[in-house]
Short mmCIF file of C-alpha atoms and ligand atoms in Angstrom, two decimals:
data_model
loop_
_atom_site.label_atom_id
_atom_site.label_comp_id
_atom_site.label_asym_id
_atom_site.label_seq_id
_atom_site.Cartn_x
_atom_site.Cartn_y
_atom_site.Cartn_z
CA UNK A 283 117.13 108.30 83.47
CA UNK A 284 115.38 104.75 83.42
CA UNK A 285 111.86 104.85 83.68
CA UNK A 286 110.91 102.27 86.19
CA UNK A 287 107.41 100.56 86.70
CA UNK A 288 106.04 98.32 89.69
CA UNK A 289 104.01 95.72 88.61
CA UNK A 290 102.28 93.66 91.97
CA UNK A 291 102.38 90.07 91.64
CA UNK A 292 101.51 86.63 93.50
CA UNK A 293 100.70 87.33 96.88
CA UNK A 294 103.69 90.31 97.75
CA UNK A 295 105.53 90.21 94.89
CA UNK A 296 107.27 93.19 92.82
CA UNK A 297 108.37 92.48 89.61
CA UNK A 298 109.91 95.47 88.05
CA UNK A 299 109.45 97.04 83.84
CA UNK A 300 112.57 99.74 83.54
CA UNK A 301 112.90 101.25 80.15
CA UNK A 302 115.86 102.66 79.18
CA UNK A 303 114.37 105.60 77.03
CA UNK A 304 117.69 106.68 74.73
CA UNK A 305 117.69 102.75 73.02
CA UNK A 306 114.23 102.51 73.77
CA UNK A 307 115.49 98.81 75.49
CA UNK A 308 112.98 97.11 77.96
CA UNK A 309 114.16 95.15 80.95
CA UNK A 310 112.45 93.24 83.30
CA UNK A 311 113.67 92.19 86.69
CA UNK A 312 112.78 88.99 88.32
CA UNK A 313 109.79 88.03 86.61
CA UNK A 314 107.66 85.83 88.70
CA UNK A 315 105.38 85.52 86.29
CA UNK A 316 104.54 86.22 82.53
CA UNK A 317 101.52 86.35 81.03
CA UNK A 318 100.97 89.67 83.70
CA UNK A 319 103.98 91.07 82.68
CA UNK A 320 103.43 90.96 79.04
CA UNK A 321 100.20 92.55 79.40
CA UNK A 322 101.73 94.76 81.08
CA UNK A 323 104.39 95.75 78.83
CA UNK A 324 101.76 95.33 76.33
CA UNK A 325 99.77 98.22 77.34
CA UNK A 326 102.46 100.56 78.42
CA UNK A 327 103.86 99.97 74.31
CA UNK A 328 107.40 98.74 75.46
CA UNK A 329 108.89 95.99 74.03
CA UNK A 330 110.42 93.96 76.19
CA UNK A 331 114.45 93.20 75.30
CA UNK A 332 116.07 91.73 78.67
CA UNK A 333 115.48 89.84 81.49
CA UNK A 334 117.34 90.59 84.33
CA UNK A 335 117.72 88.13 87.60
CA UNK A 336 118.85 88.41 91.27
CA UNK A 337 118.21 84.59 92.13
CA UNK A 338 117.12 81.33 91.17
CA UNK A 339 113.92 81.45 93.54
CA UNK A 340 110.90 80.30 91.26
CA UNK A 341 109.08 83.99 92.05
CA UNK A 342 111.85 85.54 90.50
CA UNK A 343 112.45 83.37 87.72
CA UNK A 344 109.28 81.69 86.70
CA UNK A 345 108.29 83.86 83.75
CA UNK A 346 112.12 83.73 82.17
CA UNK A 347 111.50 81.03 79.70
CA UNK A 348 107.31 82.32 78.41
CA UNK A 349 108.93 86.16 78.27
CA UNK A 350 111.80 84.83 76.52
CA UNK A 351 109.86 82.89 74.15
CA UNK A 352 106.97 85.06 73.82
CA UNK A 353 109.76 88.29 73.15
CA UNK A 354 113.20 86.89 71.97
CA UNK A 355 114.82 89.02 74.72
CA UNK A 356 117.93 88.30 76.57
CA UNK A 357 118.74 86.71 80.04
CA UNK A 358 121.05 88.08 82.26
CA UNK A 359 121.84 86.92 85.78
CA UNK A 360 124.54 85.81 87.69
CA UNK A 361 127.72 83.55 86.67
CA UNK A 362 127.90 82.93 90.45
CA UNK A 363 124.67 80.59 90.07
CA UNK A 364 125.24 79.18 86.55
CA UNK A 365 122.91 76.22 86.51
CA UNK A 366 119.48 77.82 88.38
CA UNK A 367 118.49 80.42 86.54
CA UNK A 368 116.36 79.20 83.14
CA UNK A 369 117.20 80.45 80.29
CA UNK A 370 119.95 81.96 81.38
CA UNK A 371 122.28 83.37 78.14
CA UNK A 372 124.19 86.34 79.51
CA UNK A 373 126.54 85.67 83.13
CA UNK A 374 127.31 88.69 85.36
CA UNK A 375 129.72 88.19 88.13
CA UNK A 376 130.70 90.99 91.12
CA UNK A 377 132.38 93.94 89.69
CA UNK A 378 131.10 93.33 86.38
CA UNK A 379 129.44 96.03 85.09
CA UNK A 380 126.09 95.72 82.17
CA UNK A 381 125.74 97.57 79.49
CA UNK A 382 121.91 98.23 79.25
CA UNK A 383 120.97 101.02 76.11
CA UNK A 384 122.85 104.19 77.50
CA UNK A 385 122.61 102.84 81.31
CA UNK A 386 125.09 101.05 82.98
CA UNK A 387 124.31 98.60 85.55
CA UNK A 388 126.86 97.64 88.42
CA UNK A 389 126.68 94.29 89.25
CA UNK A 390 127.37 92.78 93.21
CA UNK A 391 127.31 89.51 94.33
CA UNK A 392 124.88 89.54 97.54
CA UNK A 393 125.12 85.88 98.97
CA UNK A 394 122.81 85.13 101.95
CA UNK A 395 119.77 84.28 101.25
CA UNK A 396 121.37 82.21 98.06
CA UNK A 397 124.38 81.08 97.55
CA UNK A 398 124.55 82.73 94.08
CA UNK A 399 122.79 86.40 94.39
CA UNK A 400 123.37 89.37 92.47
CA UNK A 401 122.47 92.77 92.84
CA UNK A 402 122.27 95.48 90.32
CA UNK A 403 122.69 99.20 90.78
CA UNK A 404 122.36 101.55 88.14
CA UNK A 405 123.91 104.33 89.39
CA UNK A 406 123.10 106.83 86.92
CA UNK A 407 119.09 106.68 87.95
CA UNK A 408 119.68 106.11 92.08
CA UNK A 409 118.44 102.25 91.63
CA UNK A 410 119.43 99.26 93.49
CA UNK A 411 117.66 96.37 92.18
CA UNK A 412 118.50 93.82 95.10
CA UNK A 413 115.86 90.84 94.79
CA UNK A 414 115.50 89.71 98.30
CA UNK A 415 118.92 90.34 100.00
CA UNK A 416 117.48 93.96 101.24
CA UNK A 417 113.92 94.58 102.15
CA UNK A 418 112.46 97.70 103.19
CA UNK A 419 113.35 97.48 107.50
CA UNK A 420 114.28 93.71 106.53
CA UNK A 421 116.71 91.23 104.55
CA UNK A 422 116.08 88.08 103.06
CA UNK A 423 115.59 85.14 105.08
CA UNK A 424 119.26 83.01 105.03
CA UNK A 425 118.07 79.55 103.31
CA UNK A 426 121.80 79.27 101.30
CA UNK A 427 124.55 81.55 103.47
CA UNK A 428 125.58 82.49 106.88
CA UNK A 429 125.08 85.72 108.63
CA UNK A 430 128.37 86.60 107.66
CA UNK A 431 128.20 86.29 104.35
CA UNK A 432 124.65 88.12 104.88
CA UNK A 433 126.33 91.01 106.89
CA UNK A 434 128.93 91.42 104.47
CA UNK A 435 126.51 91.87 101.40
CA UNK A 436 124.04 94.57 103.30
CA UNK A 437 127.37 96.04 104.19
CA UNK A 438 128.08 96.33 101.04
CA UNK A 439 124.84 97.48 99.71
CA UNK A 440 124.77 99.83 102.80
CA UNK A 441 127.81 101.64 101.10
CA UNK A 442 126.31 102.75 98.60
CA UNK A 443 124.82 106.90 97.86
CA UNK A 444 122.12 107.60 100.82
CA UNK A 445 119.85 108.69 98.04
CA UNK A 446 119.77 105.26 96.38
CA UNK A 447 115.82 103.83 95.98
CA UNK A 448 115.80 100.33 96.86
CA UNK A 449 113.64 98.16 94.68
CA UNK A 450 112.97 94.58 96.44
CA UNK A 451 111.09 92.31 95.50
CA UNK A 452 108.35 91.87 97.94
CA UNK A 453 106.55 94.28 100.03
CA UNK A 454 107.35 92.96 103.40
CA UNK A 455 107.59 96.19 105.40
CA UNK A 456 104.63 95.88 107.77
CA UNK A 457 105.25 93.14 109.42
CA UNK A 458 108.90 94.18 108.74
CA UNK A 459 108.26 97.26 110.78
CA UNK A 460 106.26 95.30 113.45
CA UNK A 461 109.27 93.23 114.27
CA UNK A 462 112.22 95.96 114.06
CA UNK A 463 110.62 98.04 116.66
CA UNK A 464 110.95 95.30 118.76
CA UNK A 465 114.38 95.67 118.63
CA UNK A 466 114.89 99.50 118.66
CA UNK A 467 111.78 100.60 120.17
CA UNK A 468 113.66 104.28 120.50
CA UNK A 469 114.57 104.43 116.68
CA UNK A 470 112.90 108.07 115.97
CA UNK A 471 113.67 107.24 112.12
CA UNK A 472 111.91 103.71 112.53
CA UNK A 473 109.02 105.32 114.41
CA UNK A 474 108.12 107.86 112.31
CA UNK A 475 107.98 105.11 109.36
CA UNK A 476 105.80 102.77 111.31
CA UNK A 477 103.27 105.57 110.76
CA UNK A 478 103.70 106.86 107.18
CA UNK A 479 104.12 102.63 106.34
CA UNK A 480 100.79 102.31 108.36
CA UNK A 481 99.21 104.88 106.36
CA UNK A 482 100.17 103.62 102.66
CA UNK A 483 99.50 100.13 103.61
CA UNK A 484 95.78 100.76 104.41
CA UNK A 485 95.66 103.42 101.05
CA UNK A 486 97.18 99.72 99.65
CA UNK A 487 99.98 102.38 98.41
CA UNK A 488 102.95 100.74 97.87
CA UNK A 489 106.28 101.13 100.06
CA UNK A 490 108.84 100.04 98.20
CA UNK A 491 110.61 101.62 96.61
CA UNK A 492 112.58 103.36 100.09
CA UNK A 493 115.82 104.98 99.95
CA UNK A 494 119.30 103.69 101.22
CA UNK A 495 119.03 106.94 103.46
CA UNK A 496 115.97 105.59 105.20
CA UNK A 497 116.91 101.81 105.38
CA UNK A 498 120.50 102.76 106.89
CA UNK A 499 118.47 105.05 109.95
CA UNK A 500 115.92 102.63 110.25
CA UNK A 501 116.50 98.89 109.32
CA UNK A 502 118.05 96.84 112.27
CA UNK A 503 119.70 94.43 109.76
CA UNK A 504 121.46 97.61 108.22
CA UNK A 505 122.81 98.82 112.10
CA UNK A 506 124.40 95.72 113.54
CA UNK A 507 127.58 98.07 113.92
CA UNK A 508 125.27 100.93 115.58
CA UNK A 509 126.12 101.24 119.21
CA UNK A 510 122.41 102.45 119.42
CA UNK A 511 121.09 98.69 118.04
CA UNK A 512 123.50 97.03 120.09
CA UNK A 513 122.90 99.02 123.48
CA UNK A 514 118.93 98.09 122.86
CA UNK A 515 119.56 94.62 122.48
CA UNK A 516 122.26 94.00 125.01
CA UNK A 517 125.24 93.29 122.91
CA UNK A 518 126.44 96.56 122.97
CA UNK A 519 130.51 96.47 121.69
CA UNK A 520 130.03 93.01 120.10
CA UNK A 521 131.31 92.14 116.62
CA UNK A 522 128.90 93.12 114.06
CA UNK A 523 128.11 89.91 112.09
CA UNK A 524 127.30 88.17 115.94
CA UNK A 525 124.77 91.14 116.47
CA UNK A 526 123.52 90.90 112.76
CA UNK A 527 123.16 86.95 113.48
CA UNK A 528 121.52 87.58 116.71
CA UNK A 529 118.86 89.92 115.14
CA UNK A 530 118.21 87.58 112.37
CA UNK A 531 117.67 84.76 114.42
CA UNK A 532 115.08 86.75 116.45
CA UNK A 533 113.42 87.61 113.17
CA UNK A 534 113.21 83.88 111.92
CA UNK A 535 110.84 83.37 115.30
CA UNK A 536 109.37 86.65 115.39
ZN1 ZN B 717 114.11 84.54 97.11
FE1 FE B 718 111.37 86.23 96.60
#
């Protein structure tokens, strides 16, 4: 089982330390920074061995090249974005899987919010390490894909075990949550989150990670296909990926 730490960055970011115990390797994933991370690291006693990235964004990649320097570790990200990511030694494509100590990682190509993002799951340990395809009640904003492509990567993600945790990379679900009960107002699931989300928030206890159980009962972007989403925005019996792109587009002027 990995052992998984949450380190809070920049303004909302999560960058994540996951130690594979058996090899004793150290991953991080998407670090937006470095000099935090290897402190951190530092003080837990793990060495770090791999980088691991979703995307080329600079708060997921900016502390490759310092960790890598600093540590001697290895790159990884995806062969689907081969000239983004710095540093960048070890390509991953969809299907692929990683060998990481005695864990293997699963790797899917996401593309949506870039044209070249990955998403690893280590199934053995219930992670999803999706960057910012999937937030907690929200998905990434699309700067590089179409809501199809978008659509067909949470559906995707969306297929995986209900007891999945979801680590994204930003904590995003208030204001996630303030906009998705605009759309399902009558979402029992989503309303009894708004509360327990309300509550951590002001404890400034984190929310992520959720699980795949919660996200699919609760996060509109997850329920285009839900004759319950559709119904309470009007579109009810529409093709999915026009009701995903008509929730999204209410979300970019939310
Ligand atoms: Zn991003
Ligand atoms: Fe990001």
């Amino acid at each position: 089982m990995l052992d998984i730490r949450q380190i809070p960055v920049l303004s909302d970011n999560y960058v994540y330390l996951v130690r594979e115990p058996a090899s004793g390797a150290v991953a991080v994933v998407d670090p937006a920074v470095s000099d935090e991370i290897l402190a951190a690291a530092g003080k837990l006693g793990w060495k770090i061995t791999h980088i691991l990235n979703t995307h080329h964004h600079p708060d997921h990649v900016g502390g490759n090249l310092d960790i890598k320097a600093a540590t001697g570790c290895t790159i990884v990200g995806p062969a689907h974005d081969p000239d983004r990511i710095p540093g960048m030694e070890v390509q991953v494509k969809d299907g692929d899987t990683y060998q990481f100590g005695a864990e293997t990682a699963d790797v899917f190509f996401v593309p949506g919010h870039t044209r070249g993002h990955i998403a690893f799951w280590f199934k053995a340990s219930d992670a999803l390490f999706c960057g910012d395809t999937m937030f907690s009640i929200g998905c990434g904003r699309l700067f590089e894909g179409t809501p199809q492509q978008m659509w067909s990567s949470l559906s995707r993600l969306r297929a995986l075990p209900p007891e999945t945790r979801i680590y994204c990379a930003h904590e995003y679900t208030a204001s996630n949550v303030k906009f998705a009960v605009t759309i399902e107002p009558g979402n029992k699931a989503l309303r009894d989150y708004e509360a327990d989300v309300k509550d951590k928030r002001a404890k400034n206890i984190p929310t992520v990670p959720s699980t795949l159980k919660l996200e699919r009962a609760a996060n509109p972007f997850l329920r285009a296909d839900e004759p319950a989403l559709q119904a309470a925005i009007g579109m009810a019996g529409k093709p999915a990926d026009e009701v995903f792109a008509e929730v999204r587009r209410r979300k970019d002027v939310f």
